[in-house]
GROMACS .gro file of C-alpha atoms in nm:
model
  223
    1UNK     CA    1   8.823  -4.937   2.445
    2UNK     CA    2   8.645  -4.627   2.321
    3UNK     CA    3   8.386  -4.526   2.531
    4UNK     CA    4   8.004  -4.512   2.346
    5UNK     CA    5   7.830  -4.198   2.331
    6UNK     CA    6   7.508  -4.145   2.467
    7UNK     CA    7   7.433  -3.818   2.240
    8UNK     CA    8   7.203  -3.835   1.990
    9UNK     CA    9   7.253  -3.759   1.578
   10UNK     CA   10   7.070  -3.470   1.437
   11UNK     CA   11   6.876  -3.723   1.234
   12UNK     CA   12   6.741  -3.911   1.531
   13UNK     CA   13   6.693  -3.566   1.712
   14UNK     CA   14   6.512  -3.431   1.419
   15UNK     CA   15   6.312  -3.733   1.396
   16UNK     CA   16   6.180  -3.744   1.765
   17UNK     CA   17   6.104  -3.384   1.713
   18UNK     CA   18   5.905  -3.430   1.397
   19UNK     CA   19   5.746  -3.702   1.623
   20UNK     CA   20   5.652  -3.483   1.857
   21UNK     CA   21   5.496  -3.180   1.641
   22UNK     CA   22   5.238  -3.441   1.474
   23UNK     CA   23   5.126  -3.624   1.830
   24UNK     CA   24   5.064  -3.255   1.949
   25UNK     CA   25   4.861  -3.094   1.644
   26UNK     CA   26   4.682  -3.427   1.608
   27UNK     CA   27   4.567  -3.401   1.998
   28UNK     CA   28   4.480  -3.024   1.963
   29UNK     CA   29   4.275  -3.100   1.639
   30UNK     CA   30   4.124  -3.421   1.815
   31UNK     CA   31   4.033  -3.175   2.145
   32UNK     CA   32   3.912  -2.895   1.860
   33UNK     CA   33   3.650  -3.107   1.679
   34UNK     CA   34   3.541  -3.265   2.082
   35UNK     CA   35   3.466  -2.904   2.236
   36UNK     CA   36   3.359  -2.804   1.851
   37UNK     CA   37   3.101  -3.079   1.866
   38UNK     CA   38   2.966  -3.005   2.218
   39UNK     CA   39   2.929  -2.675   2.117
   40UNK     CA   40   2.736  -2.750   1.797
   41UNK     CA   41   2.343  -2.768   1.843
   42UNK     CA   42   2.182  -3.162   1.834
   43UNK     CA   43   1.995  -3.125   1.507
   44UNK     CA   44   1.658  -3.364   1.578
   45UNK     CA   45   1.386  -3.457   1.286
   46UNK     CA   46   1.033  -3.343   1.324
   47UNK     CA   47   0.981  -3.724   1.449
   48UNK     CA   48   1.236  -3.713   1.709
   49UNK     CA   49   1.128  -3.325   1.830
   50UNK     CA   50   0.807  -3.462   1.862
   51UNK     CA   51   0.955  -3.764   2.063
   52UNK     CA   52   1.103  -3.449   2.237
   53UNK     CA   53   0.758  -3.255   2.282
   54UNK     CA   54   0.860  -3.012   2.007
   55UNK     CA   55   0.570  -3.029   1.765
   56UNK     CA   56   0.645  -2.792   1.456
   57UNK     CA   57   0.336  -2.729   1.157
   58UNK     CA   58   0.404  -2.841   0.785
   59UNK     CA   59   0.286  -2.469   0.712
   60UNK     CA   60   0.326  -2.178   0.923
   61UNK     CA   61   0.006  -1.988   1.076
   62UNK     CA   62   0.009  -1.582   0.991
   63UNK     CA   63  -0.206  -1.405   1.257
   64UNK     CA   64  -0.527  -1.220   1.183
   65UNK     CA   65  -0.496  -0.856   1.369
   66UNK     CA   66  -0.502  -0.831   1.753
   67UNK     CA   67  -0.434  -0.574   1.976
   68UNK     CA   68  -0.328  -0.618   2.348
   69UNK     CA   69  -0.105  -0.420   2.579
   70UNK     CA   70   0.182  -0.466   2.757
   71UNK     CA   71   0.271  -0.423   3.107
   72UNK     CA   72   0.427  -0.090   3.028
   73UNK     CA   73   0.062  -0.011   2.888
   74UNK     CA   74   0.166   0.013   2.527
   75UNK     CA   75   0.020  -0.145   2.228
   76UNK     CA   76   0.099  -0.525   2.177
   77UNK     CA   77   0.026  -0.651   1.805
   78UNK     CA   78   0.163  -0.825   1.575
   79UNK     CA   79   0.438  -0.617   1.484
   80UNK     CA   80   0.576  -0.692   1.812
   81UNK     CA   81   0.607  -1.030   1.682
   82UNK     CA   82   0.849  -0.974   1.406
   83UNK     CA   83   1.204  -0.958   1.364
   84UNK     CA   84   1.261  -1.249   1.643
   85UNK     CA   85   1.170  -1.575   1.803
   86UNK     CA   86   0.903  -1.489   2.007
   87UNK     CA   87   0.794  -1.804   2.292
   88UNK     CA   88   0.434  -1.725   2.455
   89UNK     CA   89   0.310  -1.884   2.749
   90UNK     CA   90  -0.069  -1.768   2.933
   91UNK     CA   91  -0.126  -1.773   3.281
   92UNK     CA   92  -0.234  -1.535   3.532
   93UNK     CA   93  -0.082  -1.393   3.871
   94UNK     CA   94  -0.319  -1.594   4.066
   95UNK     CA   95  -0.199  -1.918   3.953
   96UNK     CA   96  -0.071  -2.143   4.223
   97UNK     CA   97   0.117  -2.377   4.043
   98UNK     CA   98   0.140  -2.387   3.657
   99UNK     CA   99   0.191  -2.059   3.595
  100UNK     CA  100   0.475  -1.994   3.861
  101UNK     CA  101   0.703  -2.386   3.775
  102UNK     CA  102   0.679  -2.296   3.447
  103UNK     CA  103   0.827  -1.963   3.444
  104UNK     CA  104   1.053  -1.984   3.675
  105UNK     CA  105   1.187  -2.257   3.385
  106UNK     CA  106   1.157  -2.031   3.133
  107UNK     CA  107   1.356  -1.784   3.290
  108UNK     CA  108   1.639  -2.074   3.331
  109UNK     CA  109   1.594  -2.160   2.958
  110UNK     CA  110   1.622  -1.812   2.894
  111UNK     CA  111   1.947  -1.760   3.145
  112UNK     CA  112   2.104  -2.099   2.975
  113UNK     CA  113   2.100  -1.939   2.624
  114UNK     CA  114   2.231  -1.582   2.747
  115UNK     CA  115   2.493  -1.790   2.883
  116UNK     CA  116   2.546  -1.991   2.538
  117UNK     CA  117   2.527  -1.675   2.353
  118UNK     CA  118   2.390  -1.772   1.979
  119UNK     CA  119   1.981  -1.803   2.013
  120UNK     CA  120   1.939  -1.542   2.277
  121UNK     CA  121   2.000  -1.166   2.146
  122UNK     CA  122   1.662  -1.213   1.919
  123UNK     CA  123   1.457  -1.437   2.150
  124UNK     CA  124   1.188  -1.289   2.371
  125UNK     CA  125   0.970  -1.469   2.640
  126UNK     CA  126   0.602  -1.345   2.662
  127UNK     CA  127   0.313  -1.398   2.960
  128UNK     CA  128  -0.034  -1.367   2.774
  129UNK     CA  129  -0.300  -1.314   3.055
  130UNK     CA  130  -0.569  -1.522   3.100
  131UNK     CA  131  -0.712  -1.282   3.405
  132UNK     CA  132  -0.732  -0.956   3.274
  133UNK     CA  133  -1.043  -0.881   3.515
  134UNK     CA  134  -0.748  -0.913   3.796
  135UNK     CA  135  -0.411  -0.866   3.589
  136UNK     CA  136  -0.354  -0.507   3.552
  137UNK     CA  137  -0.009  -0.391   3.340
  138UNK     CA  138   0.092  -0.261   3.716
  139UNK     CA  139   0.044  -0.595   3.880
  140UNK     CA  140   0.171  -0.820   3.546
  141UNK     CA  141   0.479  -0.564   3.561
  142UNK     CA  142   0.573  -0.684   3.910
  143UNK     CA  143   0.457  -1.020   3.863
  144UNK     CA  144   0.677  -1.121   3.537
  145UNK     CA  145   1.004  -0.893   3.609
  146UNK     CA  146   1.009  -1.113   3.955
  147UNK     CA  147   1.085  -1.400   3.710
  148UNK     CA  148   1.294  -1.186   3.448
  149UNK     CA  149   1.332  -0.837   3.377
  150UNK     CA  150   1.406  -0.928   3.002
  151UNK     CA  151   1.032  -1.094   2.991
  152UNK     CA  152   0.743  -0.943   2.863
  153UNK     CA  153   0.384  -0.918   3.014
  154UNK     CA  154   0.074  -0.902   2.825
  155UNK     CA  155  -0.263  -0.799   2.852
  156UNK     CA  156  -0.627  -0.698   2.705
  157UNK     CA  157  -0.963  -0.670   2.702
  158UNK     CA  158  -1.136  -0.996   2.741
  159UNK     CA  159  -1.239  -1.134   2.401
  160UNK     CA  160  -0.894  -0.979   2.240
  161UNK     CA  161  -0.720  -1.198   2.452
  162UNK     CA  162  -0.943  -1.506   2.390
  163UNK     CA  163  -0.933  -1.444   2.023
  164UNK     CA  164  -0.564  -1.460   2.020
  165UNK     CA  165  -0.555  -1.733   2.257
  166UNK     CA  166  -0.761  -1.918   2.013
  167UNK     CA  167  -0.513  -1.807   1.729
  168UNK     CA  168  -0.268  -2.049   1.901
  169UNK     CA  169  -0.465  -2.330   1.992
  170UNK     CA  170  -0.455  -2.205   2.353
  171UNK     CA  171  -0.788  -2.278   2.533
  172UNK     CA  172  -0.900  -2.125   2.864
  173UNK     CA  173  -1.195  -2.070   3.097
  174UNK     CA  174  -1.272  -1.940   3.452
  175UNK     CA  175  -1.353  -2.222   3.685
  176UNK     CA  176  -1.679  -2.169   3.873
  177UNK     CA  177  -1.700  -2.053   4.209
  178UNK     CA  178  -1.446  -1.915   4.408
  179UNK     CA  179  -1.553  -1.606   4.490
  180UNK     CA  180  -1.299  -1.333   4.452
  181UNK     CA  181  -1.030  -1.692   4.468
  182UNK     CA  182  -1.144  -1.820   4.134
  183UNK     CA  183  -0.939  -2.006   3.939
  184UNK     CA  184  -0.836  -1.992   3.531
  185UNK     CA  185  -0.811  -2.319   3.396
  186UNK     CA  186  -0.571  -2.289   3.022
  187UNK     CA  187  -0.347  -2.492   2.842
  188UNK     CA  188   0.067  -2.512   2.926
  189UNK     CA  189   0.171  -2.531   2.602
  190UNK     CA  190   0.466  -2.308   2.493
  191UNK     CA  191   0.389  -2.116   2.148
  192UNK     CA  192   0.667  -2.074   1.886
  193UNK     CA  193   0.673  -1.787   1.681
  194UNK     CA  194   0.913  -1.718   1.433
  195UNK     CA  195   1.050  -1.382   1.335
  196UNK     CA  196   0.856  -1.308   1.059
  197UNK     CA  197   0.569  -1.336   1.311
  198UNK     CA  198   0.421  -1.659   1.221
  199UNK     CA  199   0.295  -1.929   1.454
  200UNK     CA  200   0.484  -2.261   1.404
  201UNK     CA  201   0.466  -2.504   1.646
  202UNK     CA  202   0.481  -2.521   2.009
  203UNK     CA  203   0.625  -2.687   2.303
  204UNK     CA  204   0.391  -2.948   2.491
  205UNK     CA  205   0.302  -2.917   2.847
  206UNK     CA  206   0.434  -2.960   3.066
  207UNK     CA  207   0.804  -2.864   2.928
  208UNK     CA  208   1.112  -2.988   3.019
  209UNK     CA  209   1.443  -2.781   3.068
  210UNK     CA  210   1.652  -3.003   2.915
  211UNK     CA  211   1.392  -3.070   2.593
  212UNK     CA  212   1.327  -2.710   2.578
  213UNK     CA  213   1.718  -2.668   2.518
  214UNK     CA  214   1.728  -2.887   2.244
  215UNK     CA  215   1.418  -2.853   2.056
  216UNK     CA  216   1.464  -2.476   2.047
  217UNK     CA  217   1.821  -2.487   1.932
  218UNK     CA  218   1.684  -2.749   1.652
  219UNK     CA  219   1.495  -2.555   1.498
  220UNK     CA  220   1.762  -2.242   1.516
  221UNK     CA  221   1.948  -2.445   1.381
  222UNK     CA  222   1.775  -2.540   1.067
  223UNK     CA  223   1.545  -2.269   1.042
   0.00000   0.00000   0.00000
């Protein structure tokens, strides 16, 4: 009795390894489009950014002029505006809470999209003072590079900086009282400005790391 081989023919051989081939590209194309789409930005309507605190204008705002200075004590206008997305936040040194929670969230928004690397080489974070009677550039240097070095500080004379505050919908007033302790009452909301240096929306107080993420990368996205 002839013994039966266990060997396989070259058809069955080929077959299993045609088999194979097609489980192995269809799992790397199946992992390729997974990773592709985590990577890809959540593209949201205006309804749903505003669901997300992302409120964009049907028609973008152009700035009269303004000049300010920065915390390196050179001329802020609004050619510093152009040529990238430009988010601007006021506050003032003295804050005790606001001003402090939110940019130290900023400066993890800012970290998250170094890290993602596609929205962050033309995006720059700005503090507008609301205290320029007490915010020097010397003391808004220290005070916004303790945050991130990559942020910018920005000052002025009192009714420049309340005229451009006003530009962006941003209102603000010193408390009364307080001595030498007084308090500056303004607005959280995050200003957008895109990089041909037009206001376009904003982010509403008080933002959220995780809705900061995806509205901005919305409208990079599709803008």
């Amino acid at each position: 009795m002839n013994q039966q081989s266990n060997s396989l023919q070259p058809e069955q051989k080929r077959g299993i390894y045609i088999t194979v081939v097609v489980v192995v590209i269809a799992v790397c194309l199946f992992v390729g489009f997974f990773v592709y789409g985590l990577s890809k930005p959540k593209i949201l309507s205006d309804s749903e950014l505003k669901t997300n605190g992302t409120f964009l204008f049907d028609n973008p705002r152009s700035f009269k002029a303004f000049s300010l200075v920065d915390y390196n004590k050179q001329p802020f206008t609004p050619e510093d505006l152009q040529g990238k997305w430009s988010l601007i936040f006021f506050g003032f040194t003295y804050c005790p809470d606001i001003c402090p929670t939110t940019l130290v969230l900023l400066n993890r928004f800012y970290q998250g999209q170094v890290e993602k690397g596609k929205y962050a080489e033309d995006l720059q974070i700005v503090l507008v003072s609301v205290d320029p009677a007490r915010d020097t550039p010397e003391k808004l240097y220290d005070y916004v590079r303790f945050f991130n070095k990559d942020f910018v500080g920005v000052t002025g004379e009192f009714l420049d900086l309340h005229r451009f505050a006003t530009q962006l919908n941003i209102p603000f007033s010193k408390s009364p009282g307080g001595g030498e302790n007084y308090n500056v009452e303004h607005s959280g909301n995050i200003a957008i400005i895109n990089p041909k240096g037009h206001y376009v929306g904003f982010f509403r107080a008080p933002p959220e790391l995780s809705k900061l993420n995806v509205g901005y990368e919305s409208i990079r996205a599709t803008r």
